[in-house]
Short mmCIF file of C-alpha atoms in Angstrom, two decimals:
data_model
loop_
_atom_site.label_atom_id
_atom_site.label_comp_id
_atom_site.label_asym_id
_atom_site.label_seq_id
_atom_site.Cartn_x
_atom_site.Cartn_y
_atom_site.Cartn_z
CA UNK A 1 21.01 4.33 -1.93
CA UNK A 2 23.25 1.96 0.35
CA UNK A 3 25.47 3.01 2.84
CA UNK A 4 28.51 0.86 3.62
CA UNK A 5 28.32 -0.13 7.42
CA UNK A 6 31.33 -0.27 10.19
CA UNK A 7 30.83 -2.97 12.23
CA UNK A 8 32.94 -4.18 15.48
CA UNK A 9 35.14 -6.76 16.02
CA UNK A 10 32.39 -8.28 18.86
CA UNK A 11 30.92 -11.07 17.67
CA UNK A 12 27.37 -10.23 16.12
CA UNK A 13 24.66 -10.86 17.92
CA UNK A 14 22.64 -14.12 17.37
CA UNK A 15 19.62 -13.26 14.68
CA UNK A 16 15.76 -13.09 16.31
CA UNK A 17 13.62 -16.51 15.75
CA UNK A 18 10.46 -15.51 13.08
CA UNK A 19 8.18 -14.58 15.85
CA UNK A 20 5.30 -16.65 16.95
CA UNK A 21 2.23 -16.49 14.61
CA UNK A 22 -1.39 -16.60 15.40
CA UNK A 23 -2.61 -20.11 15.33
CA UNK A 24 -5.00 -21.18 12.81
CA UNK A 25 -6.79 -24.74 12.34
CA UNK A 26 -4.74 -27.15 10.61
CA UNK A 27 -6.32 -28.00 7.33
CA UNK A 28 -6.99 -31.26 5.99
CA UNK A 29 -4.82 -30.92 3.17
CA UNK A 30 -1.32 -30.56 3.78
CA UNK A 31 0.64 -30.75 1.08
CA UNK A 32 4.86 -31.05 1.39
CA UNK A 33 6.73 -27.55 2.42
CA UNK A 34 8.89 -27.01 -1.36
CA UNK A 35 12.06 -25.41 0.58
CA UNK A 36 12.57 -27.69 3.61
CA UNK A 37 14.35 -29.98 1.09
CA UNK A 38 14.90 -27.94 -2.30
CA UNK A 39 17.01 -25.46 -2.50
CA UNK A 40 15.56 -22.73 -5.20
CA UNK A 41 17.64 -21.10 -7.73
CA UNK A 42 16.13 -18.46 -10.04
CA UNK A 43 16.79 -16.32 -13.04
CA UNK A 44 14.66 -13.11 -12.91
CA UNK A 45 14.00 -10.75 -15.55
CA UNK A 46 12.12 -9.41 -18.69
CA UNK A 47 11.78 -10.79 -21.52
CA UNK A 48 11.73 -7.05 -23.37
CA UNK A 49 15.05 -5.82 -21.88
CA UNK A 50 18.30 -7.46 -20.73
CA UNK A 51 18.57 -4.06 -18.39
CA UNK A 52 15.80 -5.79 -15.98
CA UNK A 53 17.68 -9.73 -16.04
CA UNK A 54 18.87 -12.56 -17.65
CA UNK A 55 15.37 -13.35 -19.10
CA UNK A 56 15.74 -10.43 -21.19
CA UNK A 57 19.51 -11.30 -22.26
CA UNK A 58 18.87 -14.67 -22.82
CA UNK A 59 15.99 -16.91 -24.55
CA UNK A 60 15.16 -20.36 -25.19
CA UNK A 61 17.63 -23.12 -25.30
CA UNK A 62 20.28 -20.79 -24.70
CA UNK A 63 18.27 -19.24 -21.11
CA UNK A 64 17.38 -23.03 -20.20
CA UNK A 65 20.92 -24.55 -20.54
CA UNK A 66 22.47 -21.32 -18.83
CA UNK A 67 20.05 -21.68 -15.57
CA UNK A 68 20.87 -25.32 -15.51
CA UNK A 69 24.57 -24.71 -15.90
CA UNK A 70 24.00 -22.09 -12.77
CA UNK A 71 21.77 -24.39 -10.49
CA UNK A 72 24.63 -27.36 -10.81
CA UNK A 73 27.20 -25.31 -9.48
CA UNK A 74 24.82 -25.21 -6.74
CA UNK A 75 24.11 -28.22 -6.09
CA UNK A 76 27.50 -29.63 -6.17
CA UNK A 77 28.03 -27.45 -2.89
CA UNK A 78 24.33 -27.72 -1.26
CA UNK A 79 22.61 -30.76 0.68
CA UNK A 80 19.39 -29.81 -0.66
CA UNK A 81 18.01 -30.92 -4.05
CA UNK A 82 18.41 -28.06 -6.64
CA UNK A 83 15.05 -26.71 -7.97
CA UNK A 84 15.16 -24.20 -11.28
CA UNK A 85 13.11 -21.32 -11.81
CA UNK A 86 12.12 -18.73 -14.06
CA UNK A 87 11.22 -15.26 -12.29
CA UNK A 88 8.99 -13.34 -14.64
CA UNK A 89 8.17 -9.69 -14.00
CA UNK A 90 4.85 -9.95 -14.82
CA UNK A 91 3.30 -6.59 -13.99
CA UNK A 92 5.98 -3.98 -14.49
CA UNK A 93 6.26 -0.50 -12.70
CA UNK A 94 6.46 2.46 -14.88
CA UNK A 95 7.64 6.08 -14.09
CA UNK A 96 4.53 7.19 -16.41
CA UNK A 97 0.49 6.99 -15.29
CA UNK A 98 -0.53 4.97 -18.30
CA UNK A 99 -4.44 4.96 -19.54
CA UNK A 100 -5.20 3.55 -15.65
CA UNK A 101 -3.16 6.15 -13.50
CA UNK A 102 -1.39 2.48 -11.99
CA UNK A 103 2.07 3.49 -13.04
CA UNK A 104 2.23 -0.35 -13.99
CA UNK A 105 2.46 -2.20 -17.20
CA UNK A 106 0.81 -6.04 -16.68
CA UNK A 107 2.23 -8.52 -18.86
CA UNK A 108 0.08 -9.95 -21.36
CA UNK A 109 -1.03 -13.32 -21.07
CA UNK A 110 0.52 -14.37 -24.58
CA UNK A 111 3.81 -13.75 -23.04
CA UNK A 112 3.13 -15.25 -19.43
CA UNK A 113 1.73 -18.17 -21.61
CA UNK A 114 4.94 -18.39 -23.66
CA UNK A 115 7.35 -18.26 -20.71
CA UNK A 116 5.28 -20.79 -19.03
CA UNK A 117 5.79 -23.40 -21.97
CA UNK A 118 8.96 -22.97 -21.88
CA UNK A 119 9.38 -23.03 -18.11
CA UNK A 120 7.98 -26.72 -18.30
CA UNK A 121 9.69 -27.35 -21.77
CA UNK A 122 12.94 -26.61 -19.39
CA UNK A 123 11.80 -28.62 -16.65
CA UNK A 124 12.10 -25.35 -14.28
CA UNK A 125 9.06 -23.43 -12.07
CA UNK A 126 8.27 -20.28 -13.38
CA UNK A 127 7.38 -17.67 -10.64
CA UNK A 128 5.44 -14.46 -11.42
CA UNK A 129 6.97 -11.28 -9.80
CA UNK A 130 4.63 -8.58 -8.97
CA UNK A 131 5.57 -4.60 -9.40
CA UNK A 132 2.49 -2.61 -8.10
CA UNK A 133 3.20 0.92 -8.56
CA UNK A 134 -0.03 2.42 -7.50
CA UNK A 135 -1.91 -0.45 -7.72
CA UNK A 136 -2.82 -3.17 -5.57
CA UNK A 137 -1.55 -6.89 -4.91
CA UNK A 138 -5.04 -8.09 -4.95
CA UNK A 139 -5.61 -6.53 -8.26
CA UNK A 140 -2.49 -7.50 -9.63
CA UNK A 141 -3.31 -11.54 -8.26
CA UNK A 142 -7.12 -11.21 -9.57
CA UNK A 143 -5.07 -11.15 -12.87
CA UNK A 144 -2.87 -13.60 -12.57
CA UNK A 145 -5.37 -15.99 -11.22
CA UNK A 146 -5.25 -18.30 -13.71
CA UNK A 147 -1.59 -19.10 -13.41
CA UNK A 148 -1.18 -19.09 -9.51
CA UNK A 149 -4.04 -21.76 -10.04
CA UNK A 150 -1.39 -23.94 -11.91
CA UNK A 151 0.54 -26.28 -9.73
CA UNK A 152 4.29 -25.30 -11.04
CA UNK A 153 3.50 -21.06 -10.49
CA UNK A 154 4.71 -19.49 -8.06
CA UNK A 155 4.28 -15.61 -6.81
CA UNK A 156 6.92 -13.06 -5.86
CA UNK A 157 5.60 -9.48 -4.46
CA UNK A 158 8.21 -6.42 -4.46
CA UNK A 159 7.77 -4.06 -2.03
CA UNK A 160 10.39 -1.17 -3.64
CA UNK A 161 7.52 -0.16 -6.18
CA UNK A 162 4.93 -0.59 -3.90
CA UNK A 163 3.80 3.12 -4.07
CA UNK A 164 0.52 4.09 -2.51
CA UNK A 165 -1.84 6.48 -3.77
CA UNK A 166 0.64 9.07 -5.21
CA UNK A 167 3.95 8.35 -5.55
CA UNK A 168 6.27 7.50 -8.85
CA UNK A 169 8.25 4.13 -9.26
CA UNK A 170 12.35 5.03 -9.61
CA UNK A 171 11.74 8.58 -7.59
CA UNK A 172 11.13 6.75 -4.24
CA UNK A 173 11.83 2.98 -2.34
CA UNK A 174 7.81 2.31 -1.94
CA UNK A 175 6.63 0.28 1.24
CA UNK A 176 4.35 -2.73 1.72
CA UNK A 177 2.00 -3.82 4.50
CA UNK A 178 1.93 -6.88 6.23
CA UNK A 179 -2.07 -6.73 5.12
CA UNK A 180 -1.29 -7.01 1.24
CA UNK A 181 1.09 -9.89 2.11
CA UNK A 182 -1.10 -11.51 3.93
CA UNK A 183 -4.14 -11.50 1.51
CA UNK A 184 -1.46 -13.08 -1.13
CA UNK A 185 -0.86 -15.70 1.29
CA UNK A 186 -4.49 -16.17 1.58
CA UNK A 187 -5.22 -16.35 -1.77
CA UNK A 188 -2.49 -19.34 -2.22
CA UNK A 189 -3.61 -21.09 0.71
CA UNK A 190 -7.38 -20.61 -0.69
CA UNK A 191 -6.03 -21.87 -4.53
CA UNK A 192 -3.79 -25.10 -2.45
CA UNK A 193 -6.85 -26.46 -0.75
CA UNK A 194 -9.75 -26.05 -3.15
CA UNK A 195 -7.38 -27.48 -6.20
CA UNK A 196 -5.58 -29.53 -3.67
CA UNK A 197 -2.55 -28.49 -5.22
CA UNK A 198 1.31 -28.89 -3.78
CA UNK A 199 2.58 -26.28 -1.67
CA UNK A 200 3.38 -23.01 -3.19
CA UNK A 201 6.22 -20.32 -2.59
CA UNK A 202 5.25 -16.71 -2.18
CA UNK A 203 8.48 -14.13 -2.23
CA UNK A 204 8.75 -11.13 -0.53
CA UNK A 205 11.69 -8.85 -1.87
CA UNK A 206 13.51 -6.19 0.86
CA UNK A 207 16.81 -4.71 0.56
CA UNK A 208 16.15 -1.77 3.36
CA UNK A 209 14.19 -1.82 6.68
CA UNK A 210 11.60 0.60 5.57
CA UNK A 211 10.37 -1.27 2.81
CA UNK A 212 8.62 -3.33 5.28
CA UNK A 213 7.38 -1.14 8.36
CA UNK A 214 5.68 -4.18 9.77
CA UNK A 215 7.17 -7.31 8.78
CA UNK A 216 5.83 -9.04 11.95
CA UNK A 217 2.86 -9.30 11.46
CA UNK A 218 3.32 -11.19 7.86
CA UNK A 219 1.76 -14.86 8.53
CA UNK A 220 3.60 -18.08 8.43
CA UNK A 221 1.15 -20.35 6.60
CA UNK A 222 1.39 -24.80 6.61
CA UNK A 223 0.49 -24.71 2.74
CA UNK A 224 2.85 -21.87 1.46
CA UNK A 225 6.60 -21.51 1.71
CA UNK A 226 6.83 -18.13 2.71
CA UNK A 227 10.18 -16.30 1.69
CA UNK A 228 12.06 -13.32 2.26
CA UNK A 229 14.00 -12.11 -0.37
CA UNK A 230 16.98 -10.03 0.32
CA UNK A 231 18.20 -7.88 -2.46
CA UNK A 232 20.31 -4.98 -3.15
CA UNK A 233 23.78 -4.71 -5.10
CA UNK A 234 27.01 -4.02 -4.58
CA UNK A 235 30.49 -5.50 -3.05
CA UNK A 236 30.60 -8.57 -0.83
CA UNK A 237 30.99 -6.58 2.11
CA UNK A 238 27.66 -4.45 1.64
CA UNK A 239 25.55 -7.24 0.48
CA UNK A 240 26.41 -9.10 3.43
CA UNK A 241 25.54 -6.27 5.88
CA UNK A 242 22.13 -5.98 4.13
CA UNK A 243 21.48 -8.98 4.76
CA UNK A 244 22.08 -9.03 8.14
CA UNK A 245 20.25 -6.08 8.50
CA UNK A 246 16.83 -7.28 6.87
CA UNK A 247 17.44 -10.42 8.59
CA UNK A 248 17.52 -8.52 12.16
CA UNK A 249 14.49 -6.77 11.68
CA UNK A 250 12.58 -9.72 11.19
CA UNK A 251 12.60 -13.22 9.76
CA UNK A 252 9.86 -14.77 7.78
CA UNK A 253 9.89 -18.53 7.60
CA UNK A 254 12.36 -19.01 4.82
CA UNK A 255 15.56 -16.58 3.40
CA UNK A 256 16.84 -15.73 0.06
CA UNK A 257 19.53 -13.98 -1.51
CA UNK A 258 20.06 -11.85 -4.97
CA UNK A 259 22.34 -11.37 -6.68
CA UNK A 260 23.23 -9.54 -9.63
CA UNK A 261 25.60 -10.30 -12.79
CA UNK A 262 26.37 -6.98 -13.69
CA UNK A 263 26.14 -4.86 -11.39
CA UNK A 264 27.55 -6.77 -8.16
CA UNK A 265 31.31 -6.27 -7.96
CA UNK A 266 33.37 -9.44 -6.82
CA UNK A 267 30.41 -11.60 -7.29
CA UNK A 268 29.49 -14.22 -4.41
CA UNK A 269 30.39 -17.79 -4.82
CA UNK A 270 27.35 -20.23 -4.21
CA UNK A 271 29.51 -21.93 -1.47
CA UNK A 272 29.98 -18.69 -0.15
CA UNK A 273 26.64 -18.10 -0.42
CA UNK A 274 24.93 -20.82 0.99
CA UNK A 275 27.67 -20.10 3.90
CA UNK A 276 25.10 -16.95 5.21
CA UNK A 277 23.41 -16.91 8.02
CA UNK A 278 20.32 -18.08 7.87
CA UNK A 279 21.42 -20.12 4.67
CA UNK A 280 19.17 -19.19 1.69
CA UNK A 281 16.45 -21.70 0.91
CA UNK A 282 16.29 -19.20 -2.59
CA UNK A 283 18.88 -17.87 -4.61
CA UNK A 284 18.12 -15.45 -7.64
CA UNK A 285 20.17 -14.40 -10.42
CA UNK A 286 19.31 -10.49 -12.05
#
């Protein structure tokens, strides 16, 4: 649950730099950083339900015109190129066990297949979003291996159903580790230079503090565009504040905003988007 915050008429204080990561050798393969001159606009959702996003509301030509329609508006007001993207859930919390005891449902590969034809039908990335519940990224990557080895995937982890060894997606925001972060980014960074493949963008979701105890310690990495996600809905007022808030207690290398068709109220403008501070290098659509 949010709660609306008072601030003063001060001027804000100026956001913390990401802080200084441990250094690593520079590899010999260094493919081009996707963000520093795309801007990335995304339409997340299921394709089973049109509760969960505009995936599951809209389909085919209809889904690829409307995300086109969407990403011009943005690019009309942004300096960056526009780049499209599907955001798939592909492994699904649950509030039941299932066979496993995961409290996750994966996606099966006929429908990550499907989505991924007609991601590059659309001329759009597809990204694979990630909902743990109680089980791991690692496992949840070790299936999805053979699309994060394709050069047009891209990976998107969500802490909020990140839920350790016993609790219940929807009855609790769950938590994630810089660790698990960390071994995604070194599984892209391992997939980049063996397939000497372009740079890839990992998302991290947050909408409060807590879902990330230890956001410092995620790594910045020269063959992954590291993101963090902001989410959360509401007025313009309260979405602004969380992202100010997630931004304060720690940046990661790039920023992105969500924002939601139904449920925000007064729905941000992209100009007024973009206008944020840091500017988003991702905007998604739920």
């Amino acid at each position: 649950m949010f709660v609306t915050a008072t601030f003063a008429a001060a001027p804000a204080p100026p956001l913390p730099k990401p802080p200084a990561r441990p250094s690593r050798p520079v590899p010999a393969h260094q493919p081009t950083s996707v963000l520093d001159k795309h801007l990335l606009v995304t339409w997340y959702g299921s394709p089973w339900t049109g509760r969960m996003g505009v995936l599951g509301r809209l389909h085919g030509r209809e889904l690829a015109d409307g995300l086109k329609k969407q990403a011009d508006a943005y690019a009309k007001v942004s300096s960056k190129q526009v780049l499209p993207a599907y955001e798939l859930i592909a492994t699904v919390a649950q509030p039941q066990p299932g066979r496993d005891g995961r409290y996750r449902r994966r996606e099966s590969r006929e429908v990550i297949d499907r989505m991924l034809r007609e991601a590059r039908a659309a001329g759009v990335k597809l990204i694979l979003d990630v909902q743990t519940g109680r089980s791991t990224v690692m496992d949840e990557i070790l299936y999805l291996l053979p699309y994060l080895e394709q050069p047009d995937v891209y990976l998107a982890l969500d802490p909020e159903f990140s839920m350790g060894a016993d609790g219940v997606p929807g009855r609790r925001i769950g938590t994630m580790r810089a660790s698990e972060v960390n071994d995604a980014i070194a599984v892209l960074e391992f997939l980049v230079l063996s397939r000497r493949l372009p740079s890839k963008v990992l998302i991290v979701h947050q909408f409060t503090t807590a879902m990330l105890p230890d956001k410092e310690q995620i790594l910045s990495s020269p063959l992954l565009d590291v993101v963090l996600s902001v989410d959360g809905f509401g007025g313009q007022a309260l979405k602004r504040s969380t992202y100010r808030a997630c931004m304060r207690q720690g940046m990661l290398p790039f920023s992105g905003f969500k924002l939601f068709y139904l449920q925000d109220t007064n729905l941000l403008e992209p100009a007024q988007v973009l206008a944020l501070t840091p500017s988003p290098a991702l905007v998604i659509y739920q």
